[in-house]
PDB file of C-alpha atoms and ligand atoms in Angstrom:
ATOM      1  CA  MET A   5     -11.640 -26.475 -18.025  1.00 52.00           C
ATOM      2  CA  ALA A   6      -8.418 -25.719 -18.828  1.00 78.00           C
ATOM      3  CA  GLY A   7      -8.088 -23.772 -21.921  1.00 94.00           C
ATOM      4  CA  LEU A   8      -5.784 -20.115 -22.041  1.00 98.00           C
ATOM      5  CA  SER A   9      -4.565 -20.131 -18.828  1.00 98.00           C
ATOM      6  CA  LEU A  10      -4.919 -16.335 -17.453  1.00 98.00           C
ATOM      7  CA  GLY A  11      -3.000 -14.494 -15.471  1.00 98.00           C
ATOM      8  CA  VAL A  12      -4.789 -11.206 -13.916  1.00 98.00           C
ATOM      9  CA  LEU A  13      -3.218  -8.248 -12.709  1.00 98.00           C
ATOM     10  CA  ALA A  14      -5.932  -6.179 -10.099  1.00 98.00           C
ATOM     11  CA  SER A  15      -5.228  -2.943  -7.930  1.00 98.00           C
ATOM     12  CA  GLY A  16      -8.861  -2.469  -6.420  1.00 97.00           C
ATOM     13  CA  ARG A  17     -12.263  -3.584  -6.987  1.00 97.00           C
ATOM     14  CA  GLY A  18     -12.296  -6.693  -9.481  1.00 98.00           C
ATOM     15  CA  SER A  19     -15.163  -5.885 -11.225  1.00 98.00           C
ATOM     16  CA  ASN A  20     -13.717  -6.797 -14.679  1.00 98.00           C
ATOM     17  CA  LEU A  21     -11.834 -10.093 -13.318  1.00 98.00           C
ATOM     18  CA  GLN A  22     -15.996 -10.949 -11.983  1.00 98.00           C
ATOM     19  CA  ALA A  23     -17.024 -10.815 -15.127  1.00 98.00           C
ATOM     20  CA  ILE A  24     -14.026 -12.655 -17.003  1.00 98.00           C
ATOM     21  CA  ILE A  25     -14.414 -15.580 -13.724  1.00 98.00           C
ATOM     22  CA  ASP A  26     -18.218 -15.771 -14.733  1.00 98.00           C
ATOM     23  CA  GLU A  27     -17.775 -16.399 -18.706  1.00 97.00           C
ATOM     24  CA  ILE A  28     -15.524 -18.690 -17.421  1.00 98.00           C
ATOM     25  CA  GLU A  29     -18.111 -20.756 -14.651  1.00 97.00           C
ATOM     26  CA  ALA A  30     -20.495 -20.634 -17.716  1.00 97.00           C
ATOM     27  CA  GLU A  31     -18.510 -22.389 -20.070  1.00 96.00           C
ATOM     28  CA  ARG A  32     -18.431 -19.810 -22.729  1.00 95.00           C
ATOM     29  CA  LEU A  33     -15.027 -19.131 -22.172  1.00 96.00           C
ATOM     30  CA  ASP A  34     -12.100 -21.777 -22.522  1.00 97.00           C
ATOM     31  CA  ALA A  35      -9.383 -20.463 -20.111  1.00 98.00           C
ATOM     32  CA  THR A  36      -8.012 -21.058 -16.609  1.00 98.00           C
ATOM     33  CA  ILE A  37      -7.131 -17.809 -14.323  1.00 98.00           C
ATOM     34  CA  ARG A  38      -4.155 -18.933 -12.873  1.00 98.00           C
ATOM     35  CA  ILE A  39      -3.496 -16.543 -10.293  1.00 98.00           C
ATOM     36  CA  VAL A  40      -4.569 -12.754  -9.273  1.00 98.00           C
ATOM     37  CA  ILE A  41      -1.726 -10.686  -8.563  1.00 98.00           C
ATOM     38  CA  VAL A  42      -2.425  -7.330  -6.232  1.00 98.00           C
ATOM     39  CA  ASP A  43      -0.641  -4.395  -5.658  1.00 98.00           C
ATOM     40  CA  ASN A  44      -3.079  -3.504  -3.176  1.00 97.00           C
ATOM     41  CA  PRO A  45      -2.861  -5.303   0.295  1.00 97.00           C
ATOM     42  CA  ASP A  46      -7.026  -4.242   0.428  1.00 98.00           C
ATOM     43  CA  ALA A  47      -7.920  -5.018  -3.030  1.00 98.00           C
ATOM     44  CA  TYR A  48     -11.162  -6.382  -3.183  1.00 98.00           C
ATOM     45  CA  ALA A  49      -9.695  -8.572  -6.483  1.00 98.00           C
ATOM     46  CA  THR A  50      -8.524 -10.566  -3.928  1.00 98.00           C
ATOM     47  CA  GLU A  51     -11.645 -11.474  -2.224  1.00 98.00           C
ATOM     48  CA  ARG A  52     -13.134 -12.537  -5.802  1.00 98.00           C
ATOM     49  CA  ALA A  53     -10.401 -15.116  -6.588  1.00 98.00           C
ATOM     50  CA  LYS A  54     -10.283 -16.753  -2.778  1.00 98.00           C
ATOM     51  CA  ARG A  55     -14.278 -16.883  -3.047  1.00 98.00           C
ATOM     52  CA  TYR A  56     -13.175 -19.107  -6.817  1.00 98.00           C
ATOM     53  CA  SER A  57     -10.203 -20.612  -4.999  1.00 98.00           C
ATOM     54  CA  ILE A  58      -8.105 -19.376  -7.150  1.00 98.00           C
ATOM     55  CA  GLY A  59      -4.410 -18.235  -6.834  1.00 98.00           C
ATOM     56  CA  HIS A  60      -3.932 -15.179  -5.796  1.00 98.00           C
ATOM     57  CA  MET A  61      -0.320 -12.777  -4.535  1.00 98.00           C
ATOM     58  CA  TYR A  62      -0.416  -9.807  -2.897  1.00 98.00           C
ATOM     59  CA  ILE A  63       3.245  -8.141  -4.484  1.00 98.00           C
ATOM     60  CA  ASP A  64       4.350  -5.167  -2.518  1.00 98.00           C
ATOM     61  CA  PRO A  65       5.868  -2.350  -4.874  1.00 98.00           C
ATOM     62  CA  LYS A  66       8.029  -1.186  -1.962  1.00 97.00           C
ATOM     63  CA  GLY A  67      10.241  -4.113  -1.354  1.00 97.00           C
ATOM     64  CA  PHE A  68      11.789  -3.001  -4.846  1.00 98.00           C
ATOM     65  CA  ILE A  69      14.766  -1.132  -5.376  1.00 98.00           C
ATOM     66  CA  SER A  70      13.550  -0.564  -8.767  1.00 98.00           C
ATOM     67  CA  ARG A  71       9.683  -0.635 -10.712  1.00 97.00           C
ATOM     68  CA  ASP A  72      11.710  -3.199 -13.649  1.00 98.00           C
ATOM     69  CA  GLU A  73      12.116  -4.794 -10.334  1.00 98.00           C
ATOM     70  CA  PHE A  74       8.806  -4.870  -9.506  1.00 98.00           C
ATOM     71  CA  PHE A  75       7.299  -5.754 -12.862  1.00 98.00           C
ATOM     72  CA  LYS A  76      10.656  -8.522 -13.244  1.00 98.00           C
ATOM     73  CA  LYS A  77       9.100 -10.251 -10.542  1.00 98.00           C
ATOM     74  CA  ILE A  78       5.614 -10.581 -11.701  1.00 98.00           C
ATOM     75  CA  ALA A  79       6.831 -11.681 -14.873  1.00 98.00           C
ATOM     76  CA  GLU A  80       8.541 -14.761 -12.983  1.00 98.00           C
ATOM     77  CA  GLU A  81       5.406 -15.592 -11.300  1.00 98.00           C
ATOM     78  CA  LEU A  82       3.590 -15.420 -14.245  1.00 98.00           C
ATOM     79  CA  LYS A  83       5.991 -17.738 -16.139  1.00 98.00           C
ATOM     80  CA  LEU A  84       6.319 -20.189 -13.342  1.00 98.00           C
ATOM     81  CA  ARG A  85       2.539 -21.000 -13.504  1.00 98.00           C
ATOM     82  CA  GLY A  86       2.909 -21.576 -17.011  1.00 98.00           C
ATOM     83  CA  VAL A  87       0.723 -18.364 -17.725  1.00 98.00           C
ATOM     84  CA  ASP A  88      -0.176 -17.172 -21.591  1.00 98.00           C
ATOM     85  CA  LEU A  89      -2.074 -14.457 -21.573  1.00 98.00           C
ATOM     86  CA  VAL A  90      -1.675 -11.182 -19.068  1.00 98.00           C
ATOM     87  CA  ILE A  91      -5.288  -9.568 -18.270  1.00 98.00           C
ATOM     88  CA  LEU A  92      -4.986  -6.317 -16.386  1.00 98.00           C
ATOM     89  CA  ALA A  93      -8.114  -5.280 -14.894  1.00 98.00           C
ATOM     90  CA  GLY A  94      -7.686  -2.024 -12.892  1.00 97.00           C
ATOM     91  CA  PHE A  95      -4.140  -2.298 -12.468  1.00 97.00           C
ATOM     92  CA  MET A  96      -2.935   1.027 -11.964  1.00 95.00           C
ATOM     93  CA  ARG A  97       0.146   1.181 -12.666  1.00 96.00           C
ATOM     94  CA  ILE A  98       1.889   1.709 -16.195  1.00 95.00           C
ATOM     95  CA  VAL A  99       3.986  -2.027 -17.117  1.00 97.00           C
ATOM     96  CA  ARG A 100       7.862  -1.479 -17.757  1.00 97.00           C
ATOM     97  CA  LYS A 101       9.821  -3.282 -20.332  1.00 97.00           C
ATOM     98  CA  PRO A 102      10.663  -6.438 -18.449  1.00 98.00           C
ATOM     99  CA  LEU A 103       6.604  -7.829 -18.193  1.00 98.00           C
ATOM    100  CA  ILE A 104       5.863  -6.464 -20.997  1.00 98.00           C
ATOM    101  CA  ASP A 105       9.465  -8.796 -22.839  1.00 98.00           C
ATOM    102  CA  ALA A 106       7.662 -11.558 -21.474  1.00 98.00           C
ATOM    103  CA  PHE A 107       4.728 -11.617 -22.867  1.00 98.00           C
ATOM    104  CA  PRO A 108       4.872  -9.685 -26.142  1.00 96.00           C
ATOM    105  CA  ASN A 109       1.462  -8.993 -27.708  1.00 96.00           C
ATOM    106  CA  ARG A 110       0.459 -11.120 -24.905  1.00 98.00           C
ATOM    107  CA  ILE A 111      -0.792  -8.504 -22.012  1.00 98.00           C
ATOM    108  CA  MET A 112      -4.121  -6.864 -22.207  1.00 98.00           C
ATOM    109  CA  ASN A 113      -5.763  -4.109 -20.967  1.00 98.00           C
ATOM    110  CA  ILE A 114      -9.368  -2.193 -20.797  1.00 98.00           C
ATOM    111  CA  HIS A 115      -9.695   1.372 -20.138  1.00 98.00           C
ATOM    112  CA  PRO A 116     -13.036   3.466 -19.424  1.00 98.00           C
ATOM    113  CA  ALA A 117     -12.720   5.770 -22.794  1.00 98.00           C
ATOM    114  CA  LEU A 118     -12.649   5.184 -26.635  1.00 97.00           C
ATOM    115  CA  LEU A 119      -8.439   5.351 -26.860  1.00 98.00           C
ATOM    116  CA  PRO A 120      -6.376   7.627 -27.987  1.00 98.00           C
ATOM    117  CA  SER A 121      -9.153  10.273 -26.335  1.00 98.00           C
ATOM    118  CA  PHE A 122      -8.806  10.166 -22.628  1.00 98.00           C
ATOM    119  CA  PRO A 123      -6.226   8.217 -21.928  1.00 97.00           C
ATOM    120  CA  GLY A 124      -4.475   7.784 -18.204  1.00 96.00           C
ATOM    121  CA  LEU A 125      -7.161   8.526 -14.839  1.00 96.00           C
ATOM    122  CA  HIS A 126     -10.585   9.325 -15.088  1.00 97.00           C
ATOM    123  CA  GLY A 127     -11.308   8.567 -18.335  1.00 97.00           C
ATOM    124  CA  GLN A 128     -15.189   8.641 -17.968  1.00 97.00           C
ATOM    125  CA  LYS A 129     -14.484  12.316 -16.324  1.00 97.00           C
ATOM    126  CA  GLN A 130     -12.314  13.521 -18.862  1.00 98.00           C
ATOM    127  CA  ALA A 131     -15.522  12.407 -21.608  1.00 98.00           C
ATOM    128  CA  GLY A 132     -17.789  14.556 -19.671  1.00 96.00           C
ATOM    129  CA  ASP A 133     -15.958  17.055 -18.404  1.00 97.00           C
ATOM    130  CA  TYR A 134     -14.730  17.501 -21.903  1.00 98.00           C
ATOM    131  CA  GLY A 135     -18.007  17.559 -23.432  1.00 97.00           C
ATOM    132  CA  ALA A 136     -17.662  14.799 -25.617  1.00 97.00           C
ATOM    133  CA  ARG A 137     -21.533  12.742 -26.532  1.00 95.00           C
ATOM    134  CA  ILE A 138     -20.177   9.459 -27.127  1.00 95.00           C
ATOM    135  CA  THR A 139     -17.554   7.940 -25.004  1.00 97.00           C
ATOM    136  CA  GLY A 140     -17.047   4.070 -24.118  1.00 97.00           C
ATOM    137  CA  CYS A 141     -14.025   1.622 -23.127  1.00 97.00           C
ATOM    138  CA  THR A 142     -11.620  -0.116 -25.558  1.00 97.00           C
ATOM    139  CA  VAL A 143      -9.353  -3.353 -24.447  1.00 97.00           C
ATOM    140  CA  HIS A 144      -6.147  -3.274 -26.068  1.00 97.00           C
ATOM    141  CA  PHE A 145      -2.335  -4.784 -26.296  1.00 98.00           C
ATOM    142  CA  VAL A 146      -0.491  -3.608 -23.420  1.00 97.00           C
ATOM    143  CA  ASP A 147       2.911  -1.379 -24.755  1.00 95.00           C
ATOM    144  CA  GLU A 148       5.230   0.614 -23.358  1.00 92.00           C
ATOM    145  CA  GLY A 149       2.945   3.695 -23.192  1.00 93.00           C
ATOM    146  CA  MET A 150      -0.312   4.891 -21.140  1.00 93.00           C
ATOM    147  CA  ASP A 151      -3.114   3.529 -22.515  1.00 94.00           C
ATOM    148  CA  THR A 152      -1.491   3.457 -25.918  1.00 95.00           C
ATOM    149  CA  GLY A 153      -1.383  -0.073 -27.476  1.00 96.00           C
ATOM    150  CA  PRO A 154      -3.421  -1.546 -30.492  1.00 97.00           C
ATOM    151  CA  VAL A 155      -6.512  -2.073 -30.194  1.00 96.00           C
ATOM    152  CA  ILE A 156      -8.717  -5.258 -29.958  1.00 95.00           C
ATOM    153  CA  ILE A 157     -12.460  -3.604 -29.093  1.00 94.00           C
ATOM    154  CA  GLN A 158     -13.967  -0.903 -28.106  1.00 94.00           C
ATOM    155  CA  ALA A 159     -17.365  -0.401 -27.391  1.00 93.00           C
ATOM    156  CA  ALA A 160     -19.421   3.491 -27.449  1.00 94.00           C
ATOM    157  CA  VAL A 161     -22.340   4.679 -25.444  1.00 93.00           C
ATOM    158  CA  PRO A 162     -24.375   8.224 -25.344  1.00 94.00           C
ATOM    159  CA  VAL A 163     -22.799  10.887 -22.921  1.00 95.00           C
ATOM    160  CA  MET A 164     -25.772  12.283 -21.339  1.00 94.00           C
ATOM    161  CA  PRO A 165     -26.539  15.782 -20.371  1.00 93.00           C
ATOM    162  CA  GLU A 166     -27.072  15.165 -16.604  1.00 94.00           C
ATOM    163  CA  ASP A 167     -24.834  12.114 -16.797  1.00 95.00           C
ATOM    164  CA  THR A 168     -22.547  12.122 -13.761  1.00 96.00           C
ATOM    165  CA  GLU A 169     -18.693  10.573 -13.363  1.00 97.00           C
ATOM    166  CA  ASP A 170     -21.070   7.958 -11.780  1.00 97.00           C
ATOM    167  CA  THR A 171     -23.567   7.488 -14.001  1.00 96.00           C
ATOM    168  CA  LEU A 172     -21.374   7.520 -16.647  1.00 97.00           C
ATOM    169  CA  SER A 173     -18.814   5.040 -15.595  1.00 97.00           C
ATOM    170  CA  GLU A 174     -21.426   2.595 -14.957  1.00 97.00           C
ATOM    171  CA  ARG A 175     -22.753   2.298 -18.311  1.00 95.00           C
ATOM    172  CA  ILE A 176     -19.528   1.911 -19.641  1.00 96.00           C
ATOM    173  CA  LEU A 177     -18.953  -0.440 -16.879  1.00 97.00           C
ATOM    174  CA  LYS A 178     -21.726  -2.711 -18.344  1.00 95.00           C
ATOM    175  CA  LEU A 179     -19.871  -3.166 -21.807  1.00 94.00           C
ATOM    176  CA  GLU A 180     -16.467  -3.502 -19.933  1.00 96.00           C
ATOM    177  CA  HIS A 181     -17.649  -6.363 -18.662  1.00 96.00           C
ATOM    178  CA  ARG A 182     -19.365  -7.525 -22.166  1.00 94.00           C
ATOM    179  CA  ILE A 183     -16.182  -6.653 -24.262  1.00 94.00           C
ATOM    180  CA  TYR A 184     -13.027  -7.858 -22.528  1.00 96.00           C
ATOM    181  CA  PRO A 185     -14.000 -11.144 -21.959  1.00 96.00           C
ATOM    182  CA  GLU A 186     -15.588 -11.324 -25.371  1.00 94.00           C
ATOM    183  CA  ALA A 187     -11.043  -9.693 -26.627  1.00 95.00           C
ATOM    184  CA  ILE A 188     -10.323 -12.542 -24.171  1.00 97.00           C
ATOM    185  CA  ARG A 189     -11.826 -15.157 -26.114  1.00 95.00           C
ATOM    186  CA  LEU A 190     -11.210 -14.070 -29.946  1.00 93.00           C
ATOM    187  CA  TYR A 191      -7.948 -14.631 -28.110  1.00 96.00           C
ATOM    188  CA  ALA A 192      -8.422 -17.767 -27.024  1.00 96.00           C
ATOM    189  CA  GLU A 193      -9.394 -19.119 -30.528  1.00 93.00           C
ATOM    190  CA  GLY A 194      -6.392 -17.563 -31.641  1.00 94.00           C
ATOM    191  CA  ARG A 195      -8.023 -14.815 -34.142  1.00 92.00           C
ATOM    192  CA  LEU A 196      -6.003 -11.870 -33.267  1.00 94.00           C
ATOM    193  CA  LYS A 197      -3.614 -11.099 -35.516  1.00 94.00           C
ATOM    194  CA  VAL A 198      -1.099  -8.008 -34.191  1.00 96.00           C
ATOM    195  CA  GLU A 199      -0.142  -6.509 -37.597  1.00 95.00           C
ATOM    196  CA  GLY A 200       1.777  -2.919 -36.428  1.00 93.00           C
ATOM    197  CA  ARG A 201      -0.559  -0.663 -34.255  1.00 94.00           C
ATOM    198  CA  LYS A 202      -4.008  -2.491 -35.894  1.00 94.00           C
ATOM    199  CA  VAL A 203      -5.161  -5.789 -34.689  1.00 94.00           C
ATOM    200  CA  LYS A 204      -6.460  -7.747 -37.718  1.00 91.00           C
ATOM    201  CA  VAL A 205      -9.723 -10.280 -36.300  1.00 89.00           C
ATOM    202  CA  GLU A 206      -9.686 -13.883 -38.197  1.00 85.00           C
ATOM    203  CA  GLY A 207     -13.125 -14.491 -39.130  1.00 79.00           C
ATOM    204  CA  ASN A 208     -16.299 -14.027 -40.665  1.00 58.00           C
ATOM    205  CA  ARG A 209     -18.123 -11.576 -38.574  1.00 61.00           C
ATOM    206  CA  PRO A 210     -18.251  -8.193 -39.317  1.00 56.00           C
ATOM    207  CA  GLN A 211     -19.125  -7.098 -36.487  1.00 60.00           C
ATOM    208  CA  ASP A 212     -16.044  -8.239 -34.062  1.00 64.00           C
ATOM    209  CA  GLY A 213     -14.221  -5.875 -32.397  1.00 64.00           C
ATOM    210  CA  TYR A 214     -16.866  -3.151 -32.336  1.00 67.00           C
ATOM    211  CA  ILE A 215     -20.324  -2.913 -29.588  1.00 68.00           C
ATOM    212  CA  VAL A 216     -22.126   0.193 -30.122  1.00 61.00           C
ATOM    213  CA  ASN A 217     -24.959   0.594 -27.956  1.00 57.00           C
ATOM    214  CA  PRO A 218     -27.952   2.992 -28.946  1.00 50.00           C
ATOM    215  CA  PRO A 219     -28.758   5.718 -26.649  1.00 47.00           C
ATOM    216  CA  LEU A 220     -29.983   4.347 -23.167  1.00 45.00           C
ATOM    217  CA  ARG A 221     -32.551   6.786 -21.674  1.00 45.00           C
ATOM    218  CA  GLY A 222     -35.076   5.178 -19.691  1.00 46.00           C
ATOM    219  CA  ALA A 223     -33.179   1.936 -20.340  1.00 41.00           C
TER     220      ALA A 223
HETATM  221  C1  GRF B 308     -12.385  -0.483 -15.344  1.00 94.82           C
HETATM  222  O1  GRF B 308     -13.118   1.756 -15.075  1.00 94.82           O
HETATM  223  C2  GRF B 308     -11.593  -0.295 -15.518  1.00 94.82           C
HETATM  224  O2  GRF B 308     -11.405   0.758 -17.227  1.00 94.82           O
HETATM  225  C3  GRF B 308     -10.125   0.871 -15.339  1.00 94.82           C
HETATM  226  O3  GRF B 308     -10.351   0.465 -13.651  1.00 94.82           O
HETATM  227  C4  GRF B 308     -12.043   0.247 -13.832  1.00 94.82           C
HETATM  228  C5  GRF B 308     -11.127  -1.306 -12.921  1.00 94.82           C
HETATM  229  O4  GRF B 308     -13.020  -1.883 -12.440  1.00 94.82           O
HETATM  230  N1  GRF B 308      -9.196   0.370 -16.072  1.00 94.82           N
HETATM  231  P1  GRF B 308     -12.550  -2.769 -11.726  1.00 94.82           P
HETATM  232  O5  GRF B 308     -11.513  -3.499 -10.662  1.00 94.82           O
HETATM  233  O6  GRF B 308     -12.985  -3.832 -13.007  1.00 94.82           O
HETATM  234  O7  GRF B 308     -14.342  -3.278 -10.730  1.00 94.82           O
END
């Protein structure tokens, strides 16, 4: 399978990377991961890449005189491999201009909250601490802000009174693993059109872009 060429940036566990790999392996997503780039030598995402013989690379941010230079290097490596779409999968850095300019509206991120609520770190804990009744996750295109780019898909889950950060994170993560491959699929099918802040999903399925899970008590 060839299809869309992906480059994945990760810093840690890589469960979203795995969800994308699984969809590709199951031939439900017509894409190939050309490279997994990590900014952390211990990122488990690297192990996942190795398991599937996917090219991988550690780039040490400390080896660059500026953050812009670091992102310039990442852009170069992605371009070298003919990457069409860049996937941030638990990549713990704000992307800088050299990468954004190299891939305009071609970088996606997943955030564990319903943006614009609870951007930044620990979106799940922020929602729980705030007392939100509903939270979720968002796939969006990346701009220079922190979790501010145009929204592609959101999925909602309830926040239960007995939830801890861990139980809520787990509930959200299950949906992350559904909506991230789905957003990439819509992109691969050429159905996403960015119009200013809004992403239009072309086609005739009115449910595209929304997943709302009913309460999960006892599920
Ligand atoms: C996910 O919760 C994602 O929403 C956030 O970082 C976490 C990454 O998890 N951006 P993983 O590395 O994909 O398992």
